[in-house]
mmCIF file of C-alpha atoms in Angstrom:
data_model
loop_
_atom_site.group_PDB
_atom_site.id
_atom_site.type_symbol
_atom_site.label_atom_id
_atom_site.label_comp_id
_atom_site.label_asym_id
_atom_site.label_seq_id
_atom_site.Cartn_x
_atom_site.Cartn_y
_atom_site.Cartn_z
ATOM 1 C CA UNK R 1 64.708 121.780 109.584
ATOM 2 C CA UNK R 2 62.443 124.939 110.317
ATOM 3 C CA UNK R 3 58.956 124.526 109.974
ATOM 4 C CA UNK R 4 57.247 123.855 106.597
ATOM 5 C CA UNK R 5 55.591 127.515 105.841
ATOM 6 C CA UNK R 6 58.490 129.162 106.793
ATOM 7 C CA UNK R 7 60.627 126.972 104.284
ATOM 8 C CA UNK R 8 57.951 127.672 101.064
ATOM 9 C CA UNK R 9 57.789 131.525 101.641
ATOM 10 C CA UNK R 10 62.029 131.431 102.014
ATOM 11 C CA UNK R 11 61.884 129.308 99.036
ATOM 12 C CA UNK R 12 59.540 131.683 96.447
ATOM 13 C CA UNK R 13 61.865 135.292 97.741
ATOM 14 C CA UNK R 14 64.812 133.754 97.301
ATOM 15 C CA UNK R 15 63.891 131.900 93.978
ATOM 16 C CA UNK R 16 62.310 134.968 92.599
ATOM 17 C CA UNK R 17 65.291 136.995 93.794
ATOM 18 C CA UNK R 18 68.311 134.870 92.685
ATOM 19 C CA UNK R 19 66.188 135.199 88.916
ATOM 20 C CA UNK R 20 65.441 138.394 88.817
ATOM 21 C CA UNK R 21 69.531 138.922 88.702
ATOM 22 C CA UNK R 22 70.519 135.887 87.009
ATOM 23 C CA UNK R 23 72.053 137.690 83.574
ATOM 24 C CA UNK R 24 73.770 134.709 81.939
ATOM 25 C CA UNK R 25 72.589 131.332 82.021
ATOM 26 C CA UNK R 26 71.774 128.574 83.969
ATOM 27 C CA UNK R 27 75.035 128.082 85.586
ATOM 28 C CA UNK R 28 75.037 131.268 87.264
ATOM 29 C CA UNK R 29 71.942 130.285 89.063
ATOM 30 C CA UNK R 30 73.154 126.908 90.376
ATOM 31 C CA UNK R 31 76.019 128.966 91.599
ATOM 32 C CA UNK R 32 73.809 131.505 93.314
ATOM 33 C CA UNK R 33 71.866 128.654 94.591
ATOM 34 C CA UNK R 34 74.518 126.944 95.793
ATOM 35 C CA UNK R 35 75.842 130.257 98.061
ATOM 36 C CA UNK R 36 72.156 130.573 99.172
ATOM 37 C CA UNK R 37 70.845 127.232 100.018
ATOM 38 C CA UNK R 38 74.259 125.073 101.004
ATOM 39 C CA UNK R 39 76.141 128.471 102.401
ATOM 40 C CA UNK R 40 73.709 130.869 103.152
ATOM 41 C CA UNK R 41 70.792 128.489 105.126
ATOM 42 C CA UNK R 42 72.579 125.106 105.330
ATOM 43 C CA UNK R 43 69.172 123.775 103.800
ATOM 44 C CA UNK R 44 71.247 121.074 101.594
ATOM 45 C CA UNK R 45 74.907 119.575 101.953
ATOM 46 C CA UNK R 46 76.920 120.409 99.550
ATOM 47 C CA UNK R 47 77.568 116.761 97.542
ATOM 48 C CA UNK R 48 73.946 116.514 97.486
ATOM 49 C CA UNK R 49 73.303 119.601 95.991
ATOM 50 C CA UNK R 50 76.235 118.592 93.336
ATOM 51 C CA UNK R 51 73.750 115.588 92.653
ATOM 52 C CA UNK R 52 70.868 117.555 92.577
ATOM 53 C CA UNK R 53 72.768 120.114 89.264
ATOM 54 C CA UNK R 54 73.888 117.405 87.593
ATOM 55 C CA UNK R 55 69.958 115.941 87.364
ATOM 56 C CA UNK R 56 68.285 119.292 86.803
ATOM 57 C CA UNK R 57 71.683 119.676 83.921
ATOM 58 C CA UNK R 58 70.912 116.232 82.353
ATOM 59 C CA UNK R 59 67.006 117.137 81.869
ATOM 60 C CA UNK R 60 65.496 118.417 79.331
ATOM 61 C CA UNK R 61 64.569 122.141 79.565
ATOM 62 C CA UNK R 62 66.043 125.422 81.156
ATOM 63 C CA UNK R 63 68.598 124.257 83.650
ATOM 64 C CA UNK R 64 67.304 127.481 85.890
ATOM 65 C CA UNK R 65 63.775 126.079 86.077
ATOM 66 C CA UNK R 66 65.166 122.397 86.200
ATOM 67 C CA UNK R 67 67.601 123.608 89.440
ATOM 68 C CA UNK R 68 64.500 125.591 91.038
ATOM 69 C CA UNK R 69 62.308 121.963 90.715
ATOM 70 C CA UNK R 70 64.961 119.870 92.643
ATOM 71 C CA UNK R 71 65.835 122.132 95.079
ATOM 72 C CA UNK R 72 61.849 123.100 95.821
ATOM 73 C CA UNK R 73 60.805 119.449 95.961
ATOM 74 C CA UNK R 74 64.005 118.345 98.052
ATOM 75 C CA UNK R 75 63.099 120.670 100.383
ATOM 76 C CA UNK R 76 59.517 120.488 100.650
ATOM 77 C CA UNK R 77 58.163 117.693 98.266
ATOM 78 C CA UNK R 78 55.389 119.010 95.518
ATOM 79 C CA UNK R 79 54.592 122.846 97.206
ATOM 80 C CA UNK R 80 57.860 123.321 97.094
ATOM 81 C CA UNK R 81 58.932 122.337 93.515
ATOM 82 C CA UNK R 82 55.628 124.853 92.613
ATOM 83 C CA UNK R 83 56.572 127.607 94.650
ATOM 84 C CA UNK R 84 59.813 127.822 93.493
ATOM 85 C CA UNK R 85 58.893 127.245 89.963
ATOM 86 C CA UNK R 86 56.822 130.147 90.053
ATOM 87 C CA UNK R 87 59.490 132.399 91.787
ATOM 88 C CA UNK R 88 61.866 131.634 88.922
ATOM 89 C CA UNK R 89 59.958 132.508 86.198
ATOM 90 C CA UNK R 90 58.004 135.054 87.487
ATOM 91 C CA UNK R 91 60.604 137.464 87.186
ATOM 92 C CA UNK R 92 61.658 136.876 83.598
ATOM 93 C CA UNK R 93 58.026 136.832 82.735
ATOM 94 C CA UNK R 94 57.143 140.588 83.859
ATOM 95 C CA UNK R 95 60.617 142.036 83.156
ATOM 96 C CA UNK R 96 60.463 140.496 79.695
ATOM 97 C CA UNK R 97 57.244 141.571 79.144
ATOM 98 C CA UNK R 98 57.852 145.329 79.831
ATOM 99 C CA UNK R 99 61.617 145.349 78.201
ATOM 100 C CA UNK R 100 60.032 144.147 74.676
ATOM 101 C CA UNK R 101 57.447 147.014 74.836
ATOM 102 C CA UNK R 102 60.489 149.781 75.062
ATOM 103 C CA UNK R 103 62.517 147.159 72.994
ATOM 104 C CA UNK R 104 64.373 149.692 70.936
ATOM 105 C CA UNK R 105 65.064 152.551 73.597
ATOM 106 C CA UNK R 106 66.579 149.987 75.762
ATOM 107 C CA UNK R 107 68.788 148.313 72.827
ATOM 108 C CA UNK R 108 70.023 151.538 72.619
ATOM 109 C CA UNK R 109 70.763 152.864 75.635
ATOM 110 C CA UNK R 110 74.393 153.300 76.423
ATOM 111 C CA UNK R 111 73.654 153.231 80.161
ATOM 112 C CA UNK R 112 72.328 150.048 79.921
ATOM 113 C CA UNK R 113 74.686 148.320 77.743
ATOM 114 C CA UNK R 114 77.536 149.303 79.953
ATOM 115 C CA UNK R 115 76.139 147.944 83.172
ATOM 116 C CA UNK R 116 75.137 144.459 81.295
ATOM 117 C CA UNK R 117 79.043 144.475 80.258
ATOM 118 C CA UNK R 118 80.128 145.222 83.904
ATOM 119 C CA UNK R 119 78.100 142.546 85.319
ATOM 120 C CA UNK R 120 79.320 139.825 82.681
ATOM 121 C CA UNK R 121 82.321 140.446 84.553
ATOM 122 C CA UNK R 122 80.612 140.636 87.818
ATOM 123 C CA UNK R 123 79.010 136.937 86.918
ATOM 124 C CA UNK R 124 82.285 135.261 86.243
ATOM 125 C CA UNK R 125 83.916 136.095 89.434
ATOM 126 C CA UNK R 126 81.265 134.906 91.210
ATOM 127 C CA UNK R 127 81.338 131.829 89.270
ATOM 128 C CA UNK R 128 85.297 131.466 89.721
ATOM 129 C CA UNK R 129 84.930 131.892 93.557
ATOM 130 C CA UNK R 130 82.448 129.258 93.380
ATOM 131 C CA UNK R 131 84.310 126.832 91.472
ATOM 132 C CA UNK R 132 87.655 127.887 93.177
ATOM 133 C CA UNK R 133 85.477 126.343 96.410
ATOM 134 C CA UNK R 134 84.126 123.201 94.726
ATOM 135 C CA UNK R 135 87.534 122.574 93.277
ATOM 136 C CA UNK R 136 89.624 122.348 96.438
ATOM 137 C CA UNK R 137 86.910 119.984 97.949
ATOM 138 C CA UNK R 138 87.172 117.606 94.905
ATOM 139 C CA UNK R 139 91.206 117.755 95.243
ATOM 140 C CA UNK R 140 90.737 117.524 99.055
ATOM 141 C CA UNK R 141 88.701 114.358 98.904
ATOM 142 C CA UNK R 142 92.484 112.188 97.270
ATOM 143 C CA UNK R 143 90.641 110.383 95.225
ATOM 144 C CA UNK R 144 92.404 109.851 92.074
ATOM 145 C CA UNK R 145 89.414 108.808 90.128
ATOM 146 C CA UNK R 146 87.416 112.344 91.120
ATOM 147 C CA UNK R 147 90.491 114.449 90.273
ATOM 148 C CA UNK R 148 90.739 112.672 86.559
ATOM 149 C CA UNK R 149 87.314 112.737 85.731
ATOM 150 C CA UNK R 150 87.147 116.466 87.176
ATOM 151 C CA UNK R 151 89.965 117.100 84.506
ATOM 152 C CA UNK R 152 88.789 115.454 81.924
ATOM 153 C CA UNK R 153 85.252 116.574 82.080
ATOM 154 C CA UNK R 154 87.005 120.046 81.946
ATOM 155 C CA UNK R 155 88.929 119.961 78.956
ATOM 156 C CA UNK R 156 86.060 117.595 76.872
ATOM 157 C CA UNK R 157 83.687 120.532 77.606
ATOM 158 C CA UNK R 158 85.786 123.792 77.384
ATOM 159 C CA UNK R 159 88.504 122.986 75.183
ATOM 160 C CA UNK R 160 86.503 120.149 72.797
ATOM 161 C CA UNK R 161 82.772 121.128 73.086
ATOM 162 C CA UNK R 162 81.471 117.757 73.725
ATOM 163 C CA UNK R 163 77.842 118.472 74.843
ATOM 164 C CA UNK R 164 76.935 118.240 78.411
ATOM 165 C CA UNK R 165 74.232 115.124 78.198
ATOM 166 C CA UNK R 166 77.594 113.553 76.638
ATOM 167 C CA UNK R 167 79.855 113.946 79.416
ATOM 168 C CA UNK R 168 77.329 113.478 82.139
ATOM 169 C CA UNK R 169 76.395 110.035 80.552
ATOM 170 C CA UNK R 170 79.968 108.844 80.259
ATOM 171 C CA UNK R 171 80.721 109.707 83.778
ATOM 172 C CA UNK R 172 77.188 107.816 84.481
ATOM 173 C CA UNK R 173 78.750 104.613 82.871
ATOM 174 C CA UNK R 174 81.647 104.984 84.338
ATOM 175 C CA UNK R 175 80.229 105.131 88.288
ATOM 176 C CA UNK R 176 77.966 102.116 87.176
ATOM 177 C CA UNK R 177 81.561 100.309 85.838
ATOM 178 C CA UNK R 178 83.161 101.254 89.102
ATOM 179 C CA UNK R 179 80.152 99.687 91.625
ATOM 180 C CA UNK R 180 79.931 96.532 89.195
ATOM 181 C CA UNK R 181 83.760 96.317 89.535
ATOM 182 C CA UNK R 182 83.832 96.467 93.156
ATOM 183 C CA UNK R 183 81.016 94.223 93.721
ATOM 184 C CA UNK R 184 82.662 91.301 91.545
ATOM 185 C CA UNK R 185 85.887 91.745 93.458
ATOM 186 C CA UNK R 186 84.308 92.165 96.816
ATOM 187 C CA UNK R 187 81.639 88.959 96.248
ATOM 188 C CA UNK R 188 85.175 86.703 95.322
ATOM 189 C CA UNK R 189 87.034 87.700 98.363
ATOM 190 C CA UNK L 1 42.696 127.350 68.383
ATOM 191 C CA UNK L 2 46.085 129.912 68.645
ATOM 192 C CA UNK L 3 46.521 129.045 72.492
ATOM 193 C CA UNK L 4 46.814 125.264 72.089
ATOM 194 C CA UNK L 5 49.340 126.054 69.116
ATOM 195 C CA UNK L 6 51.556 127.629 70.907
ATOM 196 C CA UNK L 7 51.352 125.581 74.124
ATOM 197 C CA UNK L 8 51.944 122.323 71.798
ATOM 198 C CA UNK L 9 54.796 124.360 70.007
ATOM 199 C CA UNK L 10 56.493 126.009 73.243
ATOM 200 C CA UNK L 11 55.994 122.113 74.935
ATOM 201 C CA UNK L 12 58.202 120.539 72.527
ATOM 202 C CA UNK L 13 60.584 123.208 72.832
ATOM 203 C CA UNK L 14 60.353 122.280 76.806
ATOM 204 C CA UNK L 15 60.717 118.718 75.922
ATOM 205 C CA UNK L 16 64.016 118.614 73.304
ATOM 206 C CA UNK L 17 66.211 121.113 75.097
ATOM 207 C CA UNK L 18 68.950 119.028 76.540
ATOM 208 C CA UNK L 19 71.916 121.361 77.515
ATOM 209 C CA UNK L 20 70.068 124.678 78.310
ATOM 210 C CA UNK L 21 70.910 128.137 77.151
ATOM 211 C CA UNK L 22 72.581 128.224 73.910
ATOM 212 C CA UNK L 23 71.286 124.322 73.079
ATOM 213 C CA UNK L 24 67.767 125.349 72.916
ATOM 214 C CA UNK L 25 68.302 128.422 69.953
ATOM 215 C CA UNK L 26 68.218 126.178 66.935
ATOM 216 C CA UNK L 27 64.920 124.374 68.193
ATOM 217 C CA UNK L 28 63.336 127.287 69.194
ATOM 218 C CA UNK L 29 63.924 128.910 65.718
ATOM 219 C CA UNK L 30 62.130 126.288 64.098
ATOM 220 C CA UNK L 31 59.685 126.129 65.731
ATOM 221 C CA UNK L 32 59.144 130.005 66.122
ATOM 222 C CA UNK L 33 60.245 131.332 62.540
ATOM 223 C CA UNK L 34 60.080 128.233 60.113
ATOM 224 C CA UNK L 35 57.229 126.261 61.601
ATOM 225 C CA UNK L 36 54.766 128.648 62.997
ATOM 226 C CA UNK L 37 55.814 131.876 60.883
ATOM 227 C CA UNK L 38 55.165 133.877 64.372
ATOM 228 C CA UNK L 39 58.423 135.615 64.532
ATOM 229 C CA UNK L 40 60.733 136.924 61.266
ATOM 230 C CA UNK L 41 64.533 136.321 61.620
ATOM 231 C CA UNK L 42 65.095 139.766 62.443
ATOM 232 C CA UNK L 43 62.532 139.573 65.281
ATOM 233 C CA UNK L 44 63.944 136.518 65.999
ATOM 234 C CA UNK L 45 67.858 137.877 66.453
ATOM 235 C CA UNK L 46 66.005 140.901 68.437
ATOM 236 C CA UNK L 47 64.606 138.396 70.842
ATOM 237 C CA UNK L 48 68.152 136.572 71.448
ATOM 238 C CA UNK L 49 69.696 139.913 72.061
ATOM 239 C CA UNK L 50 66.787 140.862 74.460
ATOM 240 C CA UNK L 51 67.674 137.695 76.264
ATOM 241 C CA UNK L 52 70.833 137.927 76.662
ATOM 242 C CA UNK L 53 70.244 141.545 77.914
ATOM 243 C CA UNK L 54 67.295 140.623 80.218
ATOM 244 C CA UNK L 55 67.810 137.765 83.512
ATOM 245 C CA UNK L 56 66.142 134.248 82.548
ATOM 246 C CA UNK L 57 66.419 131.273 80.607
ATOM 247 C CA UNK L 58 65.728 131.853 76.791
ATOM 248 C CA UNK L 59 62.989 129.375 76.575
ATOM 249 C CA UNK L 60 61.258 131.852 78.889
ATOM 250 C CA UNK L 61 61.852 134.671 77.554
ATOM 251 C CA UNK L 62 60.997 133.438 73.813
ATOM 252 C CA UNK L 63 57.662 132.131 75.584
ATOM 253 C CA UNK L 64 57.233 135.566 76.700
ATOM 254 C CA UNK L 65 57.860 137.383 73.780
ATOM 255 C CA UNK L 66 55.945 135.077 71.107
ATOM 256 C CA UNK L 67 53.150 134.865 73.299
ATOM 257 C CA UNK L 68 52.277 138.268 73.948
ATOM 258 C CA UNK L 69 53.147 139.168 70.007
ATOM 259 C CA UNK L 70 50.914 136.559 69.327
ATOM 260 C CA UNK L 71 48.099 136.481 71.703
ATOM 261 C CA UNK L 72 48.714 139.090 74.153
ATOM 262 C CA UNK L 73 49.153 138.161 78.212
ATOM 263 C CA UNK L 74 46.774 134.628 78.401
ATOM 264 C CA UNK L 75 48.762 133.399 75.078
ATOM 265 C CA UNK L 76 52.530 134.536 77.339
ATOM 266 C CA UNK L 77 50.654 132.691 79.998
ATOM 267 C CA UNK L 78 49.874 129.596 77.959
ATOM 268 C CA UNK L 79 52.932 129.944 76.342
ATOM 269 C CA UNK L 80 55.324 129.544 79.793
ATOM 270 C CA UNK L 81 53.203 126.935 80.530
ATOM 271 C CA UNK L 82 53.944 124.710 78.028
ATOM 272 C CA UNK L 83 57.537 125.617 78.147
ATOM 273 C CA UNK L 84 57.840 124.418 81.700
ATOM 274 C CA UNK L 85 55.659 121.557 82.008
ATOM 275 C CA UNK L 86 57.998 118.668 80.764
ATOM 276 C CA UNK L 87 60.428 119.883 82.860
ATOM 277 C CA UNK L 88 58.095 119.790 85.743
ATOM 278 C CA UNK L 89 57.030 116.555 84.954
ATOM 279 C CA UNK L 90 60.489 114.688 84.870
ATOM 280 C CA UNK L 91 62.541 116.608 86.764
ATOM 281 C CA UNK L 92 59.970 115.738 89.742
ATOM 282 C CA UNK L 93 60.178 112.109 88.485
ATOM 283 C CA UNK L 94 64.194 112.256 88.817
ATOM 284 C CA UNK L 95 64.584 114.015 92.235
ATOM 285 C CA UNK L 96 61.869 111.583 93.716
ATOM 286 C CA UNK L 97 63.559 108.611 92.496
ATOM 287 C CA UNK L 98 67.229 110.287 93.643
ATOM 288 C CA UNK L 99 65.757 110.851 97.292
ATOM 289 C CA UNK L 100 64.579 107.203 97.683
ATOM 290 C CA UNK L 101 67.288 105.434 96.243
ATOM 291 C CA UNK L 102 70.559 107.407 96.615
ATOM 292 C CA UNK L 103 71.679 105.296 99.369
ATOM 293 C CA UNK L 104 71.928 102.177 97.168
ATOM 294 C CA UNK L 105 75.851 101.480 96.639
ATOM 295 C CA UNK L 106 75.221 101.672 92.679
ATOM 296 C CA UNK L 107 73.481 105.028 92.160
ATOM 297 C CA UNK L 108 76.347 106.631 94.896
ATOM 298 C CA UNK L 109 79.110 105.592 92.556
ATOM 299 C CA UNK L 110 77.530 107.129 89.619
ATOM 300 C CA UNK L 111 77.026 110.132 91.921
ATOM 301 C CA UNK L 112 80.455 110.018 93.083
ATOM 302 C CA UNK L 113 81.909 110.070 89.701
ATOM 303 C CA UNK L 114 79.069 112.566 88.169
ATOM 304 C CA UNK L 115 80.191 115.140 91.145
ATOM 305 C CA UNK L 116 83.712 116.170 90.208
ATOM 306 C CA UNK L 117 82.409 116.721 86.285
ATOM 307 C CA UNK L 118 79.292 119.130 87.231
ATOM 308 C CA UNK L 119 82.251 121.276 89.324
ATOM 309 C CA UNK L 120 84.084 120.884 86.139
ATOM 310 C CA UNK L 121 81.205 121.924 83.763
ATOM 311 C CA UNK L 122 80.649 124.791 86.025
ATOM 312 C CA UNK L 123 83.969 125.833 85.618
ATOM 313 C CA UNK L 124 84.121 125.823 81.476
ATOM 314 C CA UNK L 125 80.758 127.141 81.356
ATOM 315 C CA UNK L 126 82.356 130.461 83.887
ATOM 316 C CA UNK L 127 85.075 130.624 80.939
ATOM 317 C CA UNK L 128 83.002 130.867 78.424
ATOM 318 C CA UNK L 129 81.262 133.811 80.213
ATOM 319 C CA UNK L 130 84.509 135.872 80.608
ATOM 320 C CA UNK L 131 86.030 135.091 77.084
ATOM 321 C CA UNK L 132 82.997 137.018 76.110
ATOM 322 C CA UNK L 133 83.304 139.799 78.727
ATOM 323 C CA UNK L 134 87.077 140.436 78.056
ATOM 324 C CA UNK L 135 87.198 139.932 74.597
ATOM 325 C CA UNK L 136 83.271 140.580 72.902
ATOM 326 C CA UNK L 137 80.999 138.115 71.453
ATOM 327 C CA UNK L 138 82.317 137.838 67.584
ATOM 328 C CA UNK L 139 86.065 139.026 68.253
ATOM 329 C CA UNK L 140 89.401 137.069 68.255
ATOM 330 C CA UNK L 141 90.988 136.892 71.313
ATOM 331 C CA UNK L 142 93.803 138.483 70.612
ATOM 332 C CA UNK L 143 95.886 139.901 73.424
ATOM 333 C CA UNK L 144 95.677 143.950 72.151
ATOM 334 C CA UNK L 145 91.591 143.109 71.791
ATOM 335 C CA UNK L 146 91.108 143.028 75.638
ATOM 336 C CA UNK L 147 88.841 145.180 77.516
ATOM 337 C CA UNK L 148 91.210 145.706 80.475
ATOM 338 C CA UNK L 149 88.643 147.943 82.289
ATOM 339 C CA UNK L 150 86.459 144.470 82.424
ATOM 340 C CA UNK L 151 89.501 142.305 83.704
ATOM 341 C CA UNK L 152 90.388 144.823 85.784
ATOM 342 C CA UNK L 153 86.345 145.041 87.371
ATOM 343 C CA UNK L 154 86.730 140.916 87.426
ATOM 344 C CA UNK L 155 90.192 141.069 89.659
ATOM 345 C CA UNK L 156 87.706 143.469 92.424
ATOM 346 C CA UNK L 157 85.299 141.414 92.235
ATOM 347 C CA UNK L 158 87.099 138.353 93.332
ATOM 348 C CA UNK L 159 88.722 140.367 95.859
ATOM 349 C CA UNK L 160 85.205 141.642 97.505
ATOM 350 C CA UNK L 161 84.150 138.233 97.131
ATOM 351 C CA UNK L 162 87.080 135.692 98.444
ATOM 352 C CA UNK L 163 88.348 138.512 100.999
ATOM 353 C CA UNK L 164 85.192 140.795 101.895
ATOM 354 C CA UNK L 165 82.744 138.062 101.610
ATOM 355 C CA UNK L 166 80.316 140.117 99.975
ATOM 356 C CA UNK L 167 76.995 138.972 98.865
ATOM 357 C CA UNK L 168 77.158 137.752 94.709
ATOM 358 C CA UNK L 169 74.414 139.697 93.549
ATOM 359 C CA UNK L 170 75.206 143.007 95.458
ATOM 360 C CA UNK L 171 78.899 142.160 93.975
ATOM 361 C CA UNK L 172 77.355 141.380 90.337
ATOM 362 C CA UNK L 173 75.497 144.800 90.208
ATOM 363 C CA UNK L 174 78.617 146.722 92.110
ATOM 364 C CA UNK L 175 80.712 145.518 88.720
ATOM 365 C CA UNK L 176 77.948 147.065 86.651
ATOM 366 C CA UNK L 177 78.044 150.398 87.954
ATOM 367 C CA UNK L 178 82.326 150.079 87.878
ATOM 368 C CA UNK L 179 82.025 149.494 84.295
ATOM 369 C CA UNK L 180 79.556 152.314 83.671
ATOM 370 C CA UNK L 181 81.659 154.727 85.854
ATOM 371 C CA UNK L 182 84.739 153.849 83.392
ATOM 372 C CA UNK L 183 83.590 154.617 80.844
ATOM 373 C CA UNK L 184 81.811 158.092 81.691
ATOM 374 C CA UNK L 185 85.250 158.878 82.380
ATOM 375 C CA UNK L 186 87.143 157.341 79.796
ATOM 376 C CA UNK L 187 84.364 159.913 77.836
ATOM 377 C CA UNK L 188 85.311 162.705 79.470
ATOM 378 C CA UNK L 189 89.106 162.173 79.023
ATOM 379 C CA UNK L 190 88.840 161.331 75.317
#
């Protein structure tokens, strides 16, 4: 693990940098996290940063600044849930603030309309290749379990609009059903 | 005291949001344009449509832009704070208590099982994202309603990203400028 200054000032540029061009959401950040931090400086395995979306998804709040505070304090407790705090909002904060004084121009413009178009495209093959990734490690891992819930959780959000906090509790009870079920059968062997 | 107001207002919002994005709109509405009166609707449907245009979460941005309308800079400020704070607060709570006890046998199965459904959410919320690319916000999707200039901009970019490698963001802005360049000429040509 490099040394602890080194890790904050990484942490705010490439907070501030993955918001500044997150058009879209809060998934698109966790994705762009996930390239940066688990692919890009090995900071954080990749089942552990898994763990670490789910909690900043099950929160209340914006999943971006939720994802920022979890990754900053995993990697360098308090200072670093701060720092990159402030490098995730900073950037909405200052480009929002300009954009609404030339609101109407900008609404307008044809130029800009057509590149936020382009890079809604853009975003969802970045999130595909991403997924595409996580995917083959979940049907890699043979467990039948993983692969069902993976499914299901798919089709309850995409094709049934269940709400997240729904899914991510059921799976919740179901983990906690699994470890009491193995501990009753392992304690009567 | 118009600061505390719209700290206390912009903390709830922070507090109730379960879901992100989308799941914080109807809160922030009424708190925003029914409670407060600080925004009209049409302000408030020019403020969704600045954030989907603009990067950040739209808690943010509404803190931003209700703020400054309000009470200029110190009340955006204030504003952001409040917004963030109860996220700050548990979120901390929750990774601290995931980093100390994630080796107990329990809490892994939950994680085990909870890991295949955030790659899953992932995934559907990535759909949702290009069902509005290909085929606009309000429309049907109907096969002779796609914008085959934005599938077409999606198929490069998974090429430049599964085959070049190329860094996301350069990739993301690289599809903006495609788009924009198709449809200067599609101008010229029609």
């Amino acid at each position: 693990m490099p040394e602890k200054k080194n890790i904050l000032l990484k942490l705010f540029i490439s907070t501030l940098y993955l918001s500044a061009f997150t058009f879209g959401g809060g998934y698109v950040i966790v994705t762009l996290m996930k390239k940066k931090f688990v692919d890009g400086y090995h900071w954080i395995e990749e089942d552990e940063m898994l763990d670490l979306v789910a909690i900043a998804q099950s929160s209340p709040g914006a999943i971006a600044v939720n994802g920022a505070i979890v990754i900053g304090y995993k990697l360098a407790g308090l200072a670093g849930a701060l720092v990159s705090i402030l490098g995730t909002i900073l950037p909405p904060f200052v480009i929002l603030s300009v954009v609404s004084a030339f609101y109407t121009t900008f609404r307008d413009s044809f130029l800009v309309s057509q590149m936020l178009e382009g890079m809604q495209a853009g975003v969802g093959a970045v999130i595909a290749a991403v997924v595409y990734e996580m995917a083959d490690g979940v049907l890699h891992s043979h467990s039948l379990l993983s692969n069902c819930v993976m499914l299901a959780a798919f089709l309850a959000s995409c094709i049934l609009q269940i709400n997240v906090i729904y899914i991510i509790l059921a799976c919740g009870l179901l983990g906690i059903t699994k470890a009491f079920y193995r501990k009753r059968r392992t304690s009567a062997a | 005291m118009i600061y505390f107001e719209l700290f206390l207002s912009f903390l709830q919002i922070g507090a109730f949001s379960f879901g992100g994005g989308y799941a914080a709109m109807p809160l922030i509405q009424e708190q925003v344009v029914t409670g407060h009166h600080w925004l009209s609707m049409t302000e408030f449907t020019d403020l969704i449509t600045l954030s989907q245009m603009t990067p950040g979460p739209i808690a943010i941005n509404s803190a931003t832009f209700v703020g400054l309308k309000i009470a200029g800079i110190p009340g955006a400020i204030v504003a952001t704070m409040g917004c963030i704070l109860p996220s700050c607060i548990i979120v901390t709570l929750i990774a601290f208590l995931y980093l100390r006890y994630r080796n107990l046998s329990a809490l892994q199965s939950v994680l085990d099982t909870l890991r295949p459904a955030v790659v899953a959410l992932v995934a559907s919320a990535g759909i949702s994202i290009l069902i509005t690319a290909f085929w606009g916000s309000s429309a049907a999707i109907v096969f002779t309603n796609t914008r085959w200039s934005l599938v077409l901009i999606f198929l490069i970019c998974i090429v430049l990203l599964q085959k070049c490698k190329m860094n996301p963001i350069v990739v993301m802005i690289l599809a903006g400028i495609m788009k924009t360049g198709l449809s200067f000429i599609q101008g010229v040509f029609v």
